[in-house]
Tab-separated table of C-alpha atoms in Angstrom:
chain	number	residue	atom	x	y	z
G	1	MET	CA	28.223	10.937	-194.776
G	2	VAL	CA	26.434	9.600	-191.686
G	3	SER	CA	28.786	7.489	-189.449
G	4	ALA	CA	27.818	3.958	-188.504
G	5	GLU	CA	27.276	5.024	-184.845
G	6	ALA	CA	25.108	7.949	-185.781
G	7	ALA	CA	22.951	5.654	-188.035
G	8	ALA	CA	22.747	3.107	-185.261
G	9	ARG	CA	21.727	5.761	-182.778
G	10	GLU	CA	19.032	7.087	-185.054
G	11	ARG	CA	17.829	3.539	-185.642
G	12	VAL	CA	17.606	2.662	-181.978
G	13	THR	CA	15.928	5.911	-181.136
G	14	SER	CA	13.317	5.399	-183.885
G	15	VAL	CA	12.659	1.828	-182.391
G	16	LEU	CA	12.242	3.081	-178.996
G	17	ARG	CA	9.890	5.788	-180.046
G	18	GLU	CA	7.639	3.530	-182.225
G	19	GLU	CA	7.702	0.345	-180.190
G	20	ALA	CA	8.033	1.705	-176.725
G	21	ASP	CA	4.984	-0.443	-175.374
G	22	GLU	CA	6.066	-3.656	-177.028
G	23	ILE	CA	9.755	-3.232	-175.718
G	24	SER	CA	8.364	-2.583	-172.192
G	25	ASP	CA	6.142	-5.556	-172.217
G	26	ARG	CA	8.938	-7.818	-173.600
G	27	TRP	CA	11.303	-6.547	-170.804
G	28	VAL	CA	8.691	-7.321	-168.163
G	29	GLN	CA	8.385	-10.926	-169.458
G	30	LEU	CA	12.067	-11.524	-169.503
G	31	GLN	CA	12.328	-10.392	-165.934
G	32	LEU	CA	9.527	-12.505	-164.785
G	33	ALA	CA	11.292	-15.449	-166.348
G	34	GLN	CA	14.313	-14.707	-164.021
G	35	PRO	CA	14.198	-16.940	-160.894
G	36	SER	CA	16.429	-14.416	-159.008
G	37	LEU	CA	13.531	-11.913	-158.624
G	38	ASP	CA	11.751	-14.569	-156.542
G	39	GLY	CA	8.352	-12.788	-156.567
G	40	GLU	CA	9.769	-9.796	-154.645
G	41	VAL	CA	8.504	-7.471	-157.393
G	42	SER	CA	5.023	-7.621	-158.803
G	43	GLU	CA	4.177	-7.640	-162.582
G	44	ALA	CA	2.536	-4.271	-162.182
G	45	GLU	CA	5.536	-2.739	-160.547
G	46	LEU	CA	7.746	-4.191	-163.325
G	47	GLY	CA	5.492	-2.664	-165.883
G	48	GLU	CA	5.757	0.861	-164.335
G	49	GLU	CA	9.550	0.481	-164.037
G	50	ALA	CA	9.755	-0.606	-167.715
G	51	ASP	CA	7.652	2.229	-169.023
G	52	ALA	CA	9.821	4.767	-166.983
G	53	LEU	CA	13.120	3.317	-168.113
G	54	VAL	CA	12.243	3.058	-171.774
G	55	SER	CA	10.862	6.665	-171.708
G	56	ALA	CA	13.999	7.920	-169.927
G	57	LEU	CA	16.272	6.094	-172.349
G	58	LEU	CA	14.506	7.596	-175.339
G	59	SER	CA	14.595	11.168	-173.777
G	60	GLY	CA	18.363	10.750	-173.188
G	61	LEU	CA	19.013	9.748	-176.826
G	62	ASP	CA	16.869	12.516	-178.151
G	63	LEU	CA	18.888	15.096	-176.182
G	64	GLY	CA	21.883	14.238	-178.306
G	65	LEU	CA	24.128	13.329	-175.377
G	66	PRO	CA	27.119	11.248	-176.007
G	67	VAL	CA	26.332	7.544	-175.517
G	68	GLU	CA	28.655	7.309	-172.560
G	69	ARG	CA	26.770	10.117	-170.834
G	70	VAL	CA	23.164	9.234	-171.555
G	71	VAL	CA	22.971	7.190	-168.352
G	72	THR	CA	25.218	9.207	-166.102
G	73	SER	CA	24.468	12.775	-167.127
G	74	HIS	CA	20.667	12.711	-168.149
G	75	GLU	CA	18.794	13.485	-164.963
G	76	GLU	CA	15.741	11.479	-165.804
G	77	MET	CA	17.682	8.366	-166.762
G	78	HIS	CA	19.947	8.580	-163.726
G	79	ARG	CA	17.011	9.072	-161.326
G	80	THR	CA	14.951	6.149	-162.958
G	81	VAL	CA	17.816	3.583	-162.756
G	82	SER	CA	18.509	4.759	-159.146
G	83	GLU	CA	14.937	4.483	-158.054
G	84	ILE	CA	14.590	0.945	-159.583
G	85	SER	CA	17.748	-0.084	-157.612
G	86	MET	CA	16.736	1.446	-154.378
G	87	ARG	CA	13.264	-0.096	-154.573
G	88	ARG	CA	14.760	-3.482	-155.073
G	89	ALA	CA	17.192	-3.060	-152.407
G	90	ARG	CA	14.406	-2.325	-149.826
G	91	ARG	CA	12.749	-5.618	-151.121
G	92	GLY	CA	15.902	-7.715	-150.405
G	93	VAL	CA	16.602	-8.447	-154.142
G	94	SER	CA	20.356	-9.110	-154.550
G	95	PRO	CA	22.419	-6.376	-156.311
G	96	THR	CA	23.463	-8.913	-159.048
G	97	ALA	CA	19.869	-9.702	-159.844
G	98	THR	CA	19.042	-6.002	-160.017
G	99	SER	CA	21.779	-5.233	-162.323
G	100	LEU	CA	21.005	-8.249	-164.523
G	101	ALA	CA	17.337	-7.207	-164.664
G	102	VAL	CA	18.326	-3.732	-165.919
G	103	MET	CA	20.637	-5.170	-168.465
G	104	SER	CA	18.105	-7.717	-169.711
G	105	LEU	CA	16.495	-4.680	-171.433
G	106	LYS	CA	19.204	-5.388	-173.985
G	107	GLU	CA	17.450	-8.325	-175.281
G	108	ALA	CA	14.062	-6.801	-175.561
G	109	LEU	CA	15.482	-3.780	-177.350
G	110	LEU	CA	17.693	-5.758	-179.623
G	111	GLU	CA	14.818	-7.959	-180.646
G	112	ALA	CA	12.799	-4.806	-181.599
G	113	VAL	CA	15.823	-3.451	-183.574
G	114	GLN	CA	16.290	-6.718	-185.420
G	115	ARG	CA	12.648	-6.760	-186.564
G	116	ARG	CA	13.106	-3.380	-188.238
G	117	THR	CA	16.650	-3.945	-189.668
G	118	ARG	CA	16.799	-5.445	-193.120
G	119	GLU	CA	20.589	-5.259	-193.604
G	120	GLY	CA	22.674	-7.539	-191.328
G	121	ASP	CA	25.547	-5.142	-191.409
G	122	ASP	CA	23.424	-2.505	-189.697
G	123	LEU	CA	22.493	-4.751	-186.904
G	124	PHE	CA	26.035	-5.078	-185.400
G	125	PRO	CA	26.637	-1.221	-184.676
G	126	SER	CA	23.083	-1.106	-183.209
G	127	ALA	CA	23.884	-3.929	-180.818
G	128	VAL	CA	27.110	-2.302	-179.887
G	129	LEU	CA	25.385	0.931	-179.131
G	130	ILE	CA	22.686	-0.908	-177.087
G	131	ASN	CA	25.328	-2.720	-175.080
G	132	ARG	CA	27.254	0.516	-174.297
G	133	LEU	CA	24.026	2.169	-173.041
G	134	LEU	CA	22.690	-0.683	-170.972
G	135	ASP	CA	25.991	-1.837	-169.520
G	136	SER	CA	26.318	1.694	-168.216
G	137	ALA	CA	22.779	1.437	-166.841
G	138	GLY	CA	23.650	-1.979	-165.122
G	139	ALA	CA	26.688	-0.575	-163.677
G	140	LEU	CA	24.836	2.470	-162.265
G	141	SER	CA	22.100	0.253	-160.794
G	142	PHE	CA	24.710	-1.974	-158.991
G	143	GLU	CA	26.611	1.098	-157.608
G	144	THR	CA	23.253	2.639	-156.512
G	145	PHE	CA	22.143	-0.587	-154.958
G	146	VAL	CA	25.233	-0.951	-152.875
G	147	GLU	CA	25.188	2.516	-151.670
G	148	GLY	CA	21.417	2.358	-150.807
G	149	ARG	CA	21.996	-0.963	-149.112
G	150	GLU	CA	24.775	0.552	-146.976
G	151	GLU	CA	22.504	3.432	-146.050
G	152	ILE	CA	19.711	1.104	-145.089
G	153	ILE	CA	22.142	-0.955	-142.861
G	154	ARG	CA	23.432	2.289	-141.214
G	155	ARG	CA	19.863	3.498	-140.540
G	156	GLN	CA	18.948	-0.083	-139.087
G	157	SER	CA	22.090	-0.045	-136.970
G	158	GLN	CA	21.191	3.359	-135.553
G	159	GLN	CA	17.585	2.142	-134.879
G	160	LEU	CA	18.967	-0.943	-133.204
G	161	LEU	CA	21.202	1.259	-130.992
G	162	GLU	CA	18.293	3.208	-129.922
G	163	VAL	CA	16.195	0.231	-129.165
G	164	SER	CA	18.949	-1.417	-127.226
G	165	THR	CA	19.385	1.674	-125.026
G	166	PRO	CA	15.927	2.453	-123.628
G	167	VAL	CA	15.367	5.093	-120.912
G	168	VAL	CA	12.875	3.817	-118.391
G	169	ARG	CA	11.022	5.882	-115.765
G	170	LEU	CA	11.231	3.863	-112.512
G	171	TRP	CA	9.899	6.347	-110.038
G	172	ARG	CA	8.855	9.963	-109.760
G	173	GLN	CA	11.873	12.063	-111.205
G	174	VAL	CA	13.891	8.735	-111.427
G	175	LEU	CA	15.063	7.369	-114.818
G	176	ALA	CA	17.109	4.329	-115.573
G	177	VAL	CA	19.083	3.001	-118.576
G	178	PRO	CA	19.666	-0.662	-118.541
G	179	LEU	CA	22.695	-1.530	-120.689
G	180	ILE	CA	23.276	-4.861	-122.269
G	181	GLY	CA	26.363	-5.830	-124.359
G	182	THR	CA	29.401	-3.873	-125.186
G	183	LEU	CA	29.509	-0.111	-124.543
G	184	ASP	CA	31.386	1.631	-127.378
G	185	THR	CA	31.627	5.244	-128.498
G	186	ALA	CA	28.626	5.157	-130.776
G	187	ARG	CA	26.470	3.577	-128.374
G	188	THR	CA	27.594	5.853	-125.586
G	189	GLN	CA	26.590	8.874	-127.608
G	190	VAL	CA	23.059	7.423	-128.186
G	191	VAL	CA	22.842	6.589	-124.487
G	192	MET	CA	23.799	10.153	-123.607
G	193	GLU	CA	21.464	11.867	-126.010
G	194	ASN	CA	18.477	9.696	-125.072
G	195	LEU	CA	19.123	10.033	-121.312
G	196	LEU	CA	19.681	13.818	-121.364
G	197	GLN	CA	16.557	14.228	-123.476
G	198	ALA	CA	14.589	12.174	-120.982
G	199	ILE	CA	15.894	14.102	-118.030
G	200	GLN	CA	14.653	17.292	-119.584
G	201	GLU	CA	11.234	15.781	-120.521
G	202	HIS	CA	10.587	14.191	-117.108
G	203	GLU	CA	12.365	16.853	-115.010
G	204	ALA	CA	14.262	13.992	-113.481
G	205	LEU	CA	16.534	14.429	-110.448
G	206	VAL	CA	18.333	11.016	-110.619
G	207	ALA	CA	19.494	8.840	-113.426
G	208	ILE	CA	20.468	5.156	-112.919
G	209	ILE	CA	22.793	3.576	-115.358
G	210	ASP	CA	22.558	-0.150	-114.886
G	211	ILE	CA	25.493	-2.204	-116.266
G	212	THR	CA	24.418	-5.562	-115.049
G	213	GLY	CA	24.229	-6.763	-118.729
G	214	VAL	CA	27.717	-5.259	-119.666
G	215	PRO	CA	30.097	-8.308	-119.825
G	216	THR	CA	33.277	-6.444	-119.099
G	217	VAL	CA	34.401	-2.974	-117.965
G	218	ASP	CA	37.791	-1.696	-119.154
G	219	THR	CA	39.359	1.700	-119.311
G	220	ALA	CA	37.416	2.665	-122.479
G	221	VAL	CA	34.086	1.600	-120.989
G	222	ALA	CA	34.847	3.523	-117.722
G	223	GLN	CA	35.675	6.591	-119.712
G	224	HIS	CA	32.341	6.273	-121.566
G	225	LEU	CA	30.555	6.032	-118.317
G	226	MET	CA	32.330	9.063	-116.813
G	227	HIS	CA	31.396	11.103	-119.825
G	228	THR	CA	27.779	10.137	-119.410
G	229	VAL	CA	27.819	10.890	-115.706
G	230	ASN	CA	29.298	14.362	-116.282
G	231	ALA	CA	26.732	15.257	-118.922
G	232	VAL	CA	23.976	14.108	-116.493
G	233	ARG	CA	25.369	16.303	-113.771
G	234	LEU	CA	25.471	19.303	-116.130
G	235	MET	CA	21.769	18.783	-116.505
G	236	GLY	CA	21.308	19.201	-112.774
G	237	ALA	CA	20.633	15.517	-111.958
G	238	ASP	CA	22.428	12.989	-109.907
G	239	CYS	CA	23.716	9.751	-111.449
G	240	VAL	CA	24.000	6.244	-109.930
G	241	ILE	CA	25.716	3.306	-111.549
G	242	SER	CA	24.341	-0.096	-110.628
G	243	GLY	CA	25.302	-3.681	-111.529
G	244	ILE	CA	28.867	-3.580	-110.169
G	245	ARG	CA	29.313	-7.324	-109.867
G	246	PRO	CA	32.371	-8.786	-108.102
G	247	PRO	CA	34.286	-9.637	-111.287
G	248	ILE	CA	33.795	-6.139	-112.605
G	249	ALA	CA	34.718	-4.552	-109.292
G	250	GLN	CA	37.883	-6.625	-109.316
G	251	THR	CA	38.713	-5.554	-112.797
G	252	ILE	CA	38.152	-1.889	-112.051
G	253	ALA	CA	40.444	-2.092	-109.026
G	254	GLN	CA	43.100	-3.852	-111.012
G	255	LEU	CA	43.083	-1.299	-113.792
G	256	GLY	CA	43.277	1.434	-111.297
G	257	ILE	CA	40.125	3.207	-112.566
G	258	ASP	CA	38.957	5.882	-110.281
G	259	LEU	CA	35.078	5.808	-109.883
G	260	SER	CA	35.258	7.328	-106.385
G	261	THR	CA	33.435	10.475	-107.462
G	262	ILE	CA	30.521	8.327	-108.798
G	263	LEU	CA	27.814	6.816	-106.654
G	264	THR	CA	27.782	3.076	-107.308
G	265	ARG	CA	25.527	0.177	-106.099
G	266	ALA	CA	25.675	-3.558	-106.617
G	267	THR	CA	22.011	-4.060	-107.839
G	268	LEU	CA	19.371	-1.983	-109.551
G	269	ALA	CA	17.161	-2.394	-106.448
G	270	ASP	CA	19.832	-0.802	-104.283
G	271	ALA	CA	20.268	1.980	-106.812
G	272	LEU	CA	16.499	2.664	-106.871
G	273	GLY	CA	16.499	2.799	-103.085
G	274	GLU	CA	19.313	5.394	-103.203
G	275	ALA	CA	17.581	7.308	-105.912
G	276	VAL	CA	14.428	7.535	-103.782
G	277	LYS	CA	16.385	8.943	-100.929
G	278	LEU	CA	17.999	11.456	-103.180
G	279	THR	CA	14.800	12.686	-104.643
G	280	ASP	CA	13.172	12.881	-101.167
G	281	ALA	CA	16.083	14.913	-99.911
G	282	ALA	CA	15.890	17.231	-102.938
G	283	VAL	CA	12.171	17.740	-102.452
G	284	SER	CA	12.669	18.521	-98.650
G	285	ASP	CA	15.406	20.994	-99.470
G	286	HIS	CA	13.243	22.916	-101.868
G	287	ALA	CA	9.981	22.649	-99.733
G	288	PRO	CA	8.569	25.999	-98.651
G	289	LEU	CA	9.070	26.923	-94.849
G	290	GLU	CA	5.905	26.636	-92.812
G	291	LYS	CA	4.408	29.867	-91.442
G	292	ARG	CA	4.904	30.070	-87.767
């Protein structure tokens, strides 16, 4: 004797196979009626997503996987739901709207099942099965959306760090990094990597780190600066720190931070002048002796 769930599964599978296009079209119309999409996803894109998801759902049911695993274990279904979520995350659609859009497939599928079900008692187990399937899909879409959004935010944060720490070529073999804002460990690492790479590319002899735009210098910031200076020296270049304003100089003195081993200047202009002297001296030291 066939169980109610097995019969419902067979019924839903049959409907998906025979009315796939109608179900996809109905799902698209239901999504277009949702104000939360706000025009971020075109009708053509919705149609492609609908065809892909309905096909994946049918494939998962055909494989005979348990209902609880059709979404999570079937590769095509998992990938399709994840791609829909990621695409909408990049468009700025909210995770709730994305999850509700996936679950609105319930209505389209249930309408199709209802058209082909004569016995009212057969409709309930079919509705339960559809709910179990698409609730799982909605949960996966929400989870994927959040994870994807976090990855996008991390990537944007990294890009902002790189943009906020440009390396500028001021003079022949002289580079500068104008810092603005708080200098933390993550930003220091980006500064160091960008600066060392630029030193190698430009064969720089002097690197100027300008902290005019850094609001405060505490022990942690000083340590970050020291690490950067040491890395620059290991590359064979000199390092000058500029932008030591009176309040910062007073703070450094009060904290007992020792910057005596580092060449410092009050302004970027002073640092550039010192850098030119250092590069000229380096060139003179390596100039070939004239024949007598």
